[in-house]
Coordinates of C-alpha atoms in Angstrom, one line a residue:
Chain A
M1 CA -8.8 -23.2 -0.7
T2 CA -9.8 -19.9 -1.9
L3 CA -6.7 -18.2 0.1
L4 CA -4.1 -20.6 -1.6
N5 CA -5.5 -20.0 -4.9
F6 CA -5.7 -16.2 -4.3
L7 CA -2.2 -16.0 -2.9
G8 CA -1.1 -18.4 -5.7
A9 CA -2.5 -16.0 -8.3
I10 CA -0.7 -13.1 -6.7
L11 CA 2.7 -15.0 -6.8
L12 CA 2.1 -15.7 -10.3
L13 CA 2.7 -12.0 -11.2
P14 CA 6.5 -12.2 -11.7
L15 CA 5.9 -14.4 -14.9
F16 CA 4.3 -11.4 -16.5
G17 CA 7.3 -9.1 -15.6
L18 CA 10.3 -11.5 -16.8
W19 CA 11.2 -8.7 -19.0
M20 CA 12.4 -6.6 -16.2
L21 CA 15.2 -9.0 -15.5
R22 CA 16.5 -8.0 -19.1
L23 CA 16.8 -4.5 -18.0
M24 CA 19.7 -5.0 -15.4
T25 CA 22.4 -7.4 -14.6
V26 CA 21.0 -9.9 -12.0
G27 CA 23.2 -12.4 -10.0
R28 CA 22.1 -16.3 -10.3
H29 CA 22.0 -16.3 -6.5
E30 CA 19.5 -13.3 -6.3
V31 CA 16.5 -15.4 -6.4
L32 CA 14.3 -13.0 -4.3
F33 CA 15.7 -9.9 -6.0
R34 CA 14.6 -11.6 -9.6
F35 CA 11.0 -12.4 -8.0
S36 CA 10.7 -8.9 -6.7
L37 CA 11.8 -7.3 -9.8
A38 CA 9.9 -9.2 -12.1
F39 CA 6.8 -8.9 -9.7
A40 CA 7.2 -5.2 -10.0
G41 CA 7.1 -5.2 -13.8
G42 CA 4.1 -8.1 -13.9
A43 CA 2.0 -6.3 -11.8
V44 CA 2.3 -2.9 -13.7
A45 CA 2.0 -4.8 -16.9
L46 CA -1.1 -6.6 -16.0
G47 CA -2.6 -3.5 -14.3
I48 CA -2.3 -1.3 -17.5
E49 CA -3.6 -4.3 -19.5
M50 CA -6.7 -4.7 -17.3
L51 CA -7.2 -0.8 -17.5
L52 CA -7.0 -0.7 -21.3
F53 CA -9.5 -3.6 -21.7
S54 CA -11.8 -1.9 -19.5
L55 CA -11.2 1.3 -21.5
A56 CA -12.1 -0.8 -24.7
G57 CA -14.9 -2.5 -23.1
I58 CA -13.5 -5.9 -23.3
Y59 CA -14.4 -8.1 -20.5
W60 CA -11.4 -9.9 -19.0
T61 CA -11.0 -13.6 -18.7
P62 CA -7.8 -15.2 -17.3
F63 CA -6.7 -16.5 -20.7
L64 CA -7.1 -12.9 -22.3
L65 CA -5.2 -11.5 -19.6
V66 CA -2.2 -13.7 -19.7
V67 CA -1.4 -14.1 -23.4
G68 CA 0.1 -10.7 -24.0
P69 CA 2.1 -10.2 -20.7
L70 CA 3.3 -14.0 -21.0
T71 CA 4.2 -13.7 -24.6
I72 CA 6.4 -10.6 -24.1
S73 CA 8.0 -12.2 -20.8
F74 CA 9.1 -15.4 -22.6
L75 CA 10.2 -13.4 -25.7
S76 CA 12.4 -11.4 -23.5
L77 CA 14.0 -14.5 -22.1
G78 CA 15.9 -15.0 -25.1
A79 CA 17.2 -11.6 -25.4
G80 CA 21.1 -11.2 -24.5
A81 CA 21.6 -12.3 -21.0
D82 CA 24.9 -10.9 -19.6
D83 CA 25.9 -14.0 -17.7
A84 CA 29.7 -12.7 -17.5
R85 CA 28.8 -9.7 -15.7
A86 CA 26.2 -11.5 -13.5
E87 CA 29.2 -13.8 -12.1
H88 CA 30.8 -10.8 -10.8
I89 CA 27.7 -10.2 -8.4
E90 CA 29.1 -11.5 -5.1
P91 CA 27.2 -14.1 -2.9
I92 CA 26.0 -12.6 0.4
E93 CA 28.8 -13.0 2.9
R94 CA 28.6 -13.9 6.5
S95 CA 28.9 -10.4 7.9
E96 CA 25.5 -9.5 6.1
R97 CA 23.8 -12.4 7.1
L98 CA 23.0 -11.4 10.8
Y99 CA 21.4 -8.1 9.3
L100 CA 19.4 -10.0 6.8
A101 CA 18.2 -12.7 9.4
G102 CA 17.1 -9.7 11.6
S103 CA 15.3 -8.4 8.6
A104 CA 13.6 -11.7 7.8
L105 CA 12.5 -12.0 11.5
I106 CA 10.8 -8.6 11.3
V107 CA 8.9 -9.6 8.3
L108 CA 7.9 -12.8 10.2
V109 CA 6.4 -10.5 12.8
V110 CA 4.5 -8.5 10.4
L111 CA 3.2 -11.7 9.0
Y112 CA 2.0 -12.8 12.5
A113 CA 0.5 -9.5 13.1
A114 CA -1.5 -10.0 9.4
V115 CA -2.6 -13.5 10.2
S116 CA -3.9 -12.6 13.7
A117 CA -5.8 -9.5 12.1
Q118 CA -4.1 -7.1 14.3
M119 CA -3.1 -5.0 11.4
T120 CA -6.1 -5.0 9.1
S121 CA -6.8 -1.9 7.5
P122 CA -10.4 -0.7 7.8
D123 CA -10.1 0.7 4.3
L124 CA -9.8 -2.8 2.9
L125 CA -13.3 -3.5 4.0
F126 CA -14.6 -0.1 2.8
F127 CA -13.3 -0.1 -0.6
W128 CA -10.1 -1.6 -1.7
G129 CA -11.3 -5.2 -1.1
T130 CA -14.8 -4.5 -2.2
K131 CA -13.7 -2.8 -5.5
G132 CA -11.2 -5.7 -6.3
Q133 CA -14.1 -8.2 -5.5
R134 CA -16.7 -6.5 -7.7
F135 CA -14.4 -5.9 -10.7
A136 CA -13.5 -9.7 -10.6
M137 CA -17.2 -10.5 -10.3
T138 CA -18.2 -8.1 -13.5
H139 CA -14.8 -8.8 -15.3
Q140 CA -14.0 -5.1 -15.9
I141 CA -13.4 -2.2 -13.8
D142 CA -17.1 -1.5 -13.0
G143 CA -17.9 2.1 -13.9
A144 CA -21.7 1.7 -13.0
F145 CA -20.7 0.5 -9.6
L146 CA -18.1 3.2 -9.0
A147 CA -20.6 5.8 -10.1
A148 CA -23.5 4.6 -8.0
A149 CA -24.6 7.1 -5.3
E150 CA -24.2 4.6 -2.6
N151 CA -20.7 4.1 -3.3
R152 CA -19.7 7.9 -3.5
L153 CA -17.8 7.3 -0.3
M154 CA -15.6 4.6 -1.6
H155 CA -13.2 7.0 -3.7
P156 CA -14.5 6.1 -6.9
D157 CA -11.6 7.8 -8.9
Y158 CA -8.7 6.6 -6.6
P159 CA -6.1 4.7 -8.7
P160 CA -7.3 1.2 -9.4
L161 CA -3.9 -0.9 -9.2
L162 CA -4.4 -2.6 -5.9
P163 CA -8.1 -3.7 -6.7
L164 CA -7.2 -4.6 -10.1
L165 CA -4.4 -7.2 -8.5
F166 CA -7.1 -8.4 -6.0
A167 CA -9.5 -8.8 -9.1
W168 CA -7.0 -10.7 -11.0
A169 CA -6.4 -13.0 -8.0
A170 CA -10.3 -13.5 -7.3
M171 CA -10.7 -14.3 -10.9
I172 CA -8.1 -17.3 -10.7
A173 CA -9.5 -18.3 -7.3
R174 CA -13.1 -17.7 -8.3
A175 CA -13.8 -16.0 -5.1
F176 CA -12.3 -13.1 -3.2
S177 CA -10.1 -13.7 -0.2
W178 CA -10.0 -11.2 2.5
W179 CA -7.4 -13.0 4.2
G180 CA -5.5 -13.2 1.0
A181 CA -5.7 -9.5 0.6
I182 CA -4.3 -8.9 4.1
L183 CA -1.3 -11.2 3.5
T184 CA 0.0 -9.1 0.5
A185 CA 1.2 -6.6 3.2
P186 CA 4.0 -8.8 4.5
L187 CA 4.5 -9.7 1.0
F188 CA 5.1 -6.2 -0.2
L189 CA 7.3 -5.6 2.8
G190 CA 9.6 -8.6 2.1
M191 CA 9.9 -7.4 -1.6
T192 CA 10.7 -3.8 -0.8
L193 CA 13.5 -5.0 1.5
T194 CA 14.8 -7.4 -1.1
L195 CA 14.7 -4.6 -4.0
F196 CA 16.3 -2.1 -1.5
F197 CA 19.1 -4.6 -0.6
S198 CA 20.0 -5.7 -3.9
F199 CA 20.0 -2.2 -5.2
A200 CA 22.1 -0.8 -2.5
R201 CA 24.5 -3.6 -2.5
R202 CA 25.6 -2.5 -5.9
S203 CA 26.8 0.7 -4.7
A204 CA 27.6 0.5 -1.0
K205 CA 28.2 -3.3 -0.5
E206 CA 29.4 -3.3 3.1
E207 CA 26.5 -1.3 4.6
A208 CA 23.5 -2.7 2.3
A209 CA 22.5 -5.2 4.8
R210 CA 22.7 -2.8 7.9
W211 CA 20.6 -0.3 6.2
T212 CA 18.1 -3.1 5.1
L213 CA 17.7 -4.0 8.8
L214 CA 16.9 -0.5 9.6
L215 CA 14.3 -0.2 6.8
A216 CA 12.7 -3.4 7.8
A217 CA 12.5 -2.2 11.5
I218 CA 10.9 1.2 10.4
L219 CA 8.6 -0.1 7.8
G220 CA 7.5 -3.3 9.6
Y221 CA 6.7 -1.1 12.6
C222 CA 5.0 1.7 10.7
F223 CA 2.9 -1.0 8.7
V224 CA 1.7 -2.7 11.8
L225 CA 1.2 0.6 13.9
T226 CA -0.8 2.3 11.0
A227 CA -2.9 -1.0 10.2
S228 CA -1.8 -1.0 6.7
A229 CA -2.6 -4.8 5.8
G230 CA -4.7 -4.7 2.8
N231 CA -4.5 -1.0 2.0
A232 CA -2.5 0.4 -0.8
E233 CA 0.7 1.7 1.5
P234 CA 2.5 -1.4 1.2
P235 CA 2.5 -1.7 -2.8
L236 CA 3.1 2.2 -2.9
I237 CA 6.0 2.1 -0.8
F238 CA 7.2 -1.2 -2.8
F239 CA 6.8 1.1 -6.1
E240 CA 8.3 4.1 -4.6
A241 CA 11.3 2.2 -3.1
L242 CA 12.0 0.7 -6.7
A243 CA 11.9 4.1 -8.4
L244 CA 14.3 5.6 -5.9
G245 CA 16.6 2.5 -5.8
A246 CA 17.0 2.4 -9.6
L247 CA 17.3 6.1 -9.9
I248 CA 20.3 6.3 -6.9
F249 CA 22.1 3.0 -7.1
L250 CA 22.1 2.0 -10.6
P251 CA 24.0 3.5 -13.4
R252 CA 22.7 6.2 -15.4
D253 CA 21.6 4.5 -18.5
S254 CA 18.3 3.7 -20.5
S255 CA 17.8 0.5 -18.5
S256 CA 17.7 2.0 -15.0
E257 CA 15.5 4.7 -16.4
W258 CA 13.0 2.1 -17.5
I259 CA 13.1 0.3 -14.2
T260 CA 12.4 3.7 -12.7
S261 CA 9.6 4.3 -15.0
V262 CA 8.0 0.8 -13.9
G263 CA 8.4 2.1 -10.2
L264 CA 6.9 5.3 -11.0
A265 CA 3.9 3.9 -12.9
G266 CA 3.2 1.4 -10.1
A267 CA 3.1 4.4 -7.8
I268 CA 0.9 6.4 -9.8
L269 CA -1.6 3.8 -10.4
T270 CA -1.7 2.6 -6.7
K271 CA -2.7 5.8 -4.9
F272 CA -3.5 9.5 -5.6
E273 CA -0.4 10.4 -3.6
G274 CA 1.6 8.6 -6.1
L275 CA 1.1 11.3 -8.5
I276 CA 2.8 13.9 -6.0
F277 CA 5.5 11.5 -5.5
V278 CA 6.1 11.0 -9.4
S279 CA 6.1 14.7 -9.9
L280 CA 8.6 15.4 -7.3
T281 CA 10.7 12.7 -8.5
I282 CA 10.6 13.7 -12.1
G283 CA 11.6 17.2 -10.6
M284 CA 14.4 15.6 -8.9
V285 CA 15.6 14.0 -12.2
M286 CA 15.2 17.5 -13.9
L287 CA 17.3 19.0 -11.2
Q288 CA 20.0 16.7 -11.9
R289 CA 20.0 17.5 -15.8
R290 CA 19.8 14.2 -17.0
G291 CA 18.4 15.3 -20.2
A292 CA 15.2 15.5 -22.1
R293 CA 15.3 11.8 -23.3
S294 CA 15.9 10.5 -19.8
V295 CA 13.0 12.5 -18.5
L296 CA 10.7 11.4 -21.1
R297 CA 11.7 7.8 -20.7
M298 CA 10.9 7.9 -16.9
M299 CA 7.8 9.7 -17.6
S300 CA 6.3 7.6 -20.3
L301 CA 5.0 4.5 -18.4
P302 CA 3.5 6.7 -15.5
A303 CA 1.9 9.2 -18.0
L304 CA 0.5 6.1 -20.0
A305 CA -1.0 4.7 -16.9
L306 CA -2.3 7.7 -15.5
G307 CA -3.7 8.8 -18.8
C308 CA -5.7 5.6 -19.3
W309 CA -7.0 6.0 -15.8
I310 CA -8.1 9.8 -16.2
V311 CA -9.6 9.1 -19.7
F312 CA -11.5 6.0 -17.9
C313 CA -12.8 8.2 -15.2
A314 CA -13.8 11.0 -17.2
Q315 CA -15.8 9.0 -19.6
R316 CA -17.8 7.8 -16.6
G317 CA -18.1 10.9 -14.8
L318 CA -15.9 9.7 -11.8
L319 CA -13.4 12.6 -11.7
H320 CA -13.6 14.0 -8.3
S321 CA -10.4 13.6 -6.2
Y322 CA -8.4 14.9 -9.3
R323 CA -10.6 17.8 -9.7
G324 CA -10.3 18.5 -5.8
E325 CA -13.8 18.1 -5.3
G326 CA -14.9 17.0 -1.7
Y327 CA -12.5 19.6 -0.2
G328 CA -13.4 23.1 1.1
A329 CA -11.4 26.2 0.4
F330 CA -7.7 26.5 1.2
S331 CA -7.6 28.1 4.6
V332 CA -4.5 28.7 7.0
E333 CA -7.0 29.4 9.9
N334 CA -6.6 25.9 11.2
A335 CA -2.7 25.8 10.4
G336 CA -2.0 25.4 14.2
L337 CA -4.4 22.6 14.7
V338 CA -3.1 21.0 11.6
L339 CA 0.6 21.2 12.3
G340 CA 0.1 19.9 16.0
E341 CA -2.1 16.8 14.8
L342 CA 0.4 16.2 12.2
T343 CA 3.5 16.3 14.5
H344 CA 1.6 14.2 17.0
H345 CA 0.9 11.4 14.5
A346 CA 4.3 11.7 13.0
G347 CA 5.6 10.6 16.3
Y348 CA 4.5 7.0 15.5
H349 CA 3.9 6.5 19.2
I350 CA 7.7 6.0 19.7
V351 CA 9.0 9.8 20.1
W352 CA 9.7 10.2 16.4
L353 CA 12.3 7.6 16.4
P354 CA 12.2 6.8 12.7
W355 CA 12.6 10.4 11.9
V356 CA 15.1 10.9 14.5
V357 CA 17.6 8.2 13.4
V358 CA 17.4 9.0 9.8
A359 CA 18.0 12.6 10.7
V360 CA 21.0 11.6 12.6
L361 CA 22.5 9.0 10.2
W362 CA 21.8 11.7 7.2
L363 CA 23.9 14.6 9.4
G364 CA 26.7 12.0 10.1
G365 CA 27.0 11.2 6.4
S366 CA 29.5 13.2 4.2
G367 CA 27.7 13.1 1.1
K368 CA 24.8 15.4 2.0
R369 CA 25.0 17.6 -1.1
E370 CA 24.2 14.5 -3.2
S371 CA 21.2 13.6 -1.2
V372 CA 19.5 17.1 -1.4
P373 CA 17.2 16.0 -4.3
L374 CA 15.9 13.1 -2.2
I375 CA 15.4 15.7 0.7
L376 CA 13.6 18.0 -1.4
I377 CA 11.2 15.1 -2.8
G378 CA 10.7 14.4 1.1
L379 CA 9.9 18.2 1.8
G380 CA 7.8 18.5 -1.2
F381 CA 5.6 15.5 0.0
L382 CA 5.4 17.0 3.5
A383 CA 4.3 20.3 1.9
F384 CA 1.8 18.4 0.0
I385 CA 0.3 16.7 3.1
L386 CA 0.1 20.0 4.8
F387 CA -1.4 21.7 2.0
S388 CA -4.3 19.0 1.8
Y389 CA -5.0 19.2 5.5
L390 CA -5.5 22.8 5.2
H391 CA -8.5 22.5 3.0
D392 CA -11.6 23.0 4.9
V393 CA -13.1 19.7 5.8
S394 CA -16.0 19.0 8.4
N395 CA -13.5 17.2 10.8
V396 CA -9.8 17.9 9.9
R397 CA -8.8 16.2 13.3
L398 CA -10.5 13.1 12.3
W399 CA -9.2 13.0 8.8
I400 CA -5.6 13.5 9.9
A401 CA -6.1 10.7 12.6
A402 CA -7.2 8.5 9.8
S403 CA -4.6 9.1 7.1
A404 CA -1.6 11.1 8.4
N405 CA 0.6 8.4 9.8
R406 CA 0.1 6.4 6.6
T407 CA 0.7 9.1 4.3
L408 CA 3.8 10.2 6.2
M409 CA 5.7 7.2 5.3
T410 CA 6.4 8.4 1.7
P411 CA 8.5 11.3 3.1
L412 CA 10.0 9.0 5.7
L413 CA 11.2 7.0 2.9
A414 CA 12.4 9.6 0.9
F415 CA 14.5 10.9 3.9
F416 CA 15.8 7.3 4.6
F417 CA 17.2 7.2 0.9
A418 CA 18.6 10.6 1.5
A419 CA 20.6 9.2 4.7
V420 CA 21.7 6.2 2.8
V421 CA 23.1 8.4 -0.1
A422 CA 24.7 10.7 2.5
G423 CA 26.2 8.0 4.2
R424 CA 27.3 6.1 1.1
K425 CA 29.8 8.7 0.0
G426 CA 32.4 8.5 2.9
H427 CA 30.5 8.6 6.0
P428 CA 32.5 8.7 9.2
G429 CA 32.5 4.9 9.5
R430 CA 33.5 4.2 6.1
A431 CA 36.2 6.8 6.2
A432 CA 37.7 5.2 9.3
S433 CA 37.3 1.5 8.1
T434 CA 39.0 2.8 4.8
A435 CA 41.9 4.1 6.8
D436 CA 42.2 1.0 8.9
D437 CA 42.3 -1.0 5.6
H438 CA 45.2 0.9 4.6
G439 CA 47.0 0.3 7.9
Chain B
M1 CA 46.9 17.9 18.5
Q2 CA 44.4 19.0 16.1
G3 CA 45.2 15.9 13.8
N4 CA 44.8 13.5 16.9
G5 CA 41.3 15.3 17.7
T6 CA 40.0 14.7 14.3
V7 CA 40.9 11.1 14.4
L8 CA 39.2 10.7 17.8
T9 CA 36.0 12.5 16.6
R10 CA 36.0 10.3 13.5
A11 CA 36.5 7.3 15.7
S12 CA 33.6 8.2 18.1
S13 CA 31.2 9.0 14.9
S14 CA 32.2 5.8 13.4
Q15 CA 31.2 3.9 16.6
L16 CA 28.2 5.8 16.7
W17 CA 27.2 5.2 13.2
R18 CA 28.2 1.4 13.7
W19 CA 25.8 1.0 16.6
L20 CA 23.2 3.5 15.8
I21 CA 21.4 1.4 13.2
P22 CA 21.2 -1.9 15.0
L23 CA 20.1 -0.1 18.3
A24 CA 17.4 1.8 16.5
S25 CA 16.2 -1.3 14.7
L26 CA 16.2 -3.2 17.9
A27 CA 14.1 -0.4 19.7
L28 CA 11.8 -0.4 16.7
T29 CA 11.1 -4.1 16.8
I30 CA 10.8 -4.2 20.6
R31 CA 8.2 -1.5 20.5
L32 CA 6.5 -3.4 17.5
L33 CA 6.4 -6.8 19.5
T34 CA 4.9 -4.7 22.6
I35 CA 1.9 -3.3 20.5
L36 CA 1.3 -6.9 19.3
Q37 CA -0.9 -9.3 21.5
F38 CA -0.5 -13.1 21.5
I39 CA -3.7 -14.4 19.7
P40 CA -4.1 -18.3 20.4
E41 CA -6.6 -18.6 17.6
I42 CA -5.0 -18.5 14.2
P43 CA -6.7 -17.2 12.0
P44 CA -9.3 -15.3 14.1
R45 CA -13.0 -15.6 13.3
T46 CA -12.7 -12.5 11.1
I47 CA -10.1 -10.3 9.5
V48 CA -11.2 -7.4 12.0
S49 CA -11.3 -9.5 15.2
H50 CA -8.2 -7.8 16.7
I51 CA -8.0 -4.5 15.2
R52 CA -6.7 -1.7 17.1
P53 CA -8.2 0.4 19.0
V54 CA -9.8 -2.7 20.2
S55 CA -13.3 -2.9 19.3
R56 CA -15.8 -5.6 19.1
E57 CA -18.0 -3.4 16.7
P58 CA -16.4 -4.3 13.7
E59 CA -16.2 -8.2 14.2
R60 CA -19.9 -7.9 15.2
G61 CA -20.8 -6.5 12.0
V62 CA -18.8 -8.6 9.7
L63 CA -20.3 -11.9 11.5
F64 CA -23.8 -10.6 11.2
L65 CA -23.3 -9.9 7.5
T66 CA -21.8 -13.3 6.8
Q67 CA -24.8 -15.0 8.4
V68 CA -27.2 -12.7 6.7
E69 CA -25.7 -13.1 3.2
K70 CA -26.6 -16.7 3.2
L71 CA -30.4 -15.9 3.5
L72 CA -30.5 -13.3 0.8
P73 CA -31.2 -14.1 -2.8
T74 CA -28.7 -13.0 -5.4
G75 CA -29.5 -9.7 -6.8
S76 CA -32.0 -8.7 -4.0
T77 CA -31.7 -5.2 -2.5
V78 CA -30.9 -4.8 1.2
R79 CA -30.6 -2.0 3.4
I80 CA -28.2 -2.2 6.5
A81 CA -29.5 -0.3 9.5
Q82 CA -28.5 0.4 12.9
A83 CA -31.5 0.0 15.3
R84 CA -31.7 1.6 18.6
N85 CA -35.0 1.6 20.7
G86 CA -37.0 1.1 17.4
V87 CA -35.4 3.9 15.5
T88 CA -33.3 2.7 12.6
T89 CA -30.7 5.1 11.1
D90 CA -28.2 4.6 8.1
D91 CA -24.8 4.1 9.2
P92 CA -22.3 5.2 6.2
V93 CA -19.5 3.0 7.5
A94 CA -21.8 0.0 7.6
L95 CA -22.8 0.6 4.1
L96 CA -19.4 0.5 3.0
V97 CA -18.6 -2.7 4.7
A98 CA -21.8 -4.4 3.5
A99 CA -20.9 -3.5 0.1
G100 CA -18.0 -6.0 0.4
Q101 CA -19.6 -8.4 2.4
L102 CA -22.7 -9.0 0.4
P103 CA -21.2 -8.8 -3.1
R104 CA -24.3 -10.7 -4.7
Q105 CA -26.8 -8.3 -3.6
R106 CA -27.2 -4.4 -3.9
V107 CA -26.7 -2.5 -0.7
V108 CA -29.0 0.5 -0.8
R109 CA -29.7 3.7 1.4
L110 CA -32.2 4.8 3.9
S111 CA -33.7 7.4 1.5
R112 CA -35.4 4.5 -0.7
L113 CA -37.8 4.0 2.4
R114 CA -38.9 7.6 1.9
S115 CA -39.8 6.9 -1.6
S116 CA -43.5 7.3 -2.7
D117 CA -43.2 4.3 -5.0
P118 CA -43.3 1.1 -3.0
R119 CA -41.3 -0.7 -5.4
E120 CA -38.3 1.5 -4.5
Y121 CA -38.3 0.0 -1.0
P122 CA -35.4 -2.5 -0.2
E123 CA -36.5 -6.0 -0.3
F124 CA -34.6 -6.8 2.8
I125 CA -33.5 -4.8 5.9
A126 CA -30.5 -6.4 7.9
S127 CA -30.9 -4.6 11.3
L128 CA -27.8 -4.4 13.5
G129 CA -28.4 -4.3 17.1
G130 CA -31.9 -3.6 18.2
E131 CA -35.3 -4.8 16.6
L132 CA -36.9 -3.0 13.7
R133 CA -40.3 -1.8 14.3
D134 CA -41.4 -1.1 10.5
P135 CA -45.1 -2.6 9.7
R136 CA -43.9 -2.8 6.1
Y137 CA -41.3 -5.7 7.1
V138 CA -41.5 -8.9 8.7
L139 CA -38.9 -11.0 10.6
V140 CA -37.0 -13.5 8.6
A141 CA -34.2 -14.7 11.2
S142 CA -32.6 -13.3 14.3
F143 CA -28.9 -13.6 15.3
R144 CA -27.0 -12.6 18.3
E145 CA -25.8 -9.4 16.4
G146 CA -29.1 -8.4 14.9
S147 CA -32.1 -9.6 12.8
L148 CA -33.0 -9.7 9.0
Y149 CA -36.4 -8.5 7.9
R150 CA -38.2 -9.0 4.3
I151 CA -40.6 -6.7 2.8
I152 CA -44.4 -7.7 3.0
R153 CA -45.7 -7.8 -0.6

């Protein structure tokens, strides 16, 4: 019963993010897309609200938490829906169904891996779940618990979104469900694929389903191999895909920029690495010369989210990671070892296939110039990973083994999007089929 | 000639592109299936029963703490120890796991036992593995995975 209530509370999150559906035209048949989009908005809204309450010293109650987001959501329902444009979004065609069925099958395999406890992340037991459980019990982000010497290894200042969502669900269920926490991984995977497919379809209709299958295979395999269930990678990838998808596939307007902003806020509030991703993405936006207003719009929500969290941590003396504490001095002495270990773990026990296939597809595309900013995000993130591991720690080999293959998923995602963008603009297949169409 | 060559190159690239995604997806999915085992018992006993690399240690720890939790009063202090040949050590990993599995208790470190003030001693010691040899503590219960001890007041 606890599991059902816990999952039920997680599945209620889209109710708090219905306003996201006003930011873009969504077809009537795009039910899963609506759910995923609203979920992202609801998760970010609830997370920021829980953080603000904790900053203000207000204890959470379910009623108190739902009032604000629900009111905003329902008020947004009345705002001008664009039904006429929604009609133009075509239903899924037969040619797409095979790829989508394949993607759904992969999600089911990941679900099996999760329920059979074959992809449980140790970090769920070490801190993600523990924090969520504790926050639910104390009805706040428990600063004293995070500051306790016994809990120093729990990364007290890691961004709190995942524990906050766990805490929300545990408050509703009146108990924490470890199985429920694990089952969020296939849920996030499914939503990531839904977002990608629906975004990509708006700009490259004929290929979106095919690319979605590849994304499902890459992420499904990586999530299971890296034991990511209950860890923060699935939500991080979800928010990163939302941000990149809106940035790349939607028209350049304020609405798509707000959607990007929600994705960036989710990423920055989910993992420390989210800050690096957001910085690189904002850098990419600046490269595209979108204008100061656009940049400010996209930065606003992540800046608010991170600002609140930094203030919370600073008030309670929890700022460690953001100050770079716990790491030794930067040194290139271990560069050979670090590069060797990183390369080994990047292989994902399948001879680097995810990287190779993405690289080949990118090389085969004719829109490589357009994809350069995404390549830069990926390379920038790789540089950050390398920079991190080059700091003197007691056992860098163990550190890399415990984290590298999960952390590498973000640059892999950026390169995947780069391949899609490169292929979208007249890749050979498209050129040939266009020629065929014209006889 | 040159024009035909371009068309042919394009056609073969097109074929490559058309098949590369499904083939790569298939390869990844087959590899995914090969790393998974068939587990007849769904859900398993604990969330760590089949983690990779295969190890019984995490499952043993979680099962032990689940049983211990039922015997511990809310708010009590407890120390998690690994006992081998009568010598107990602090296991930082066990400490982290215990904090989540014993949410109503306060999990404390070994250093508390070295305090000059006996009031600082943890009220309970959950010893994973061998038995605890500490005259300040008395056995409360034994399980297959370990034993629980209470301080003598």
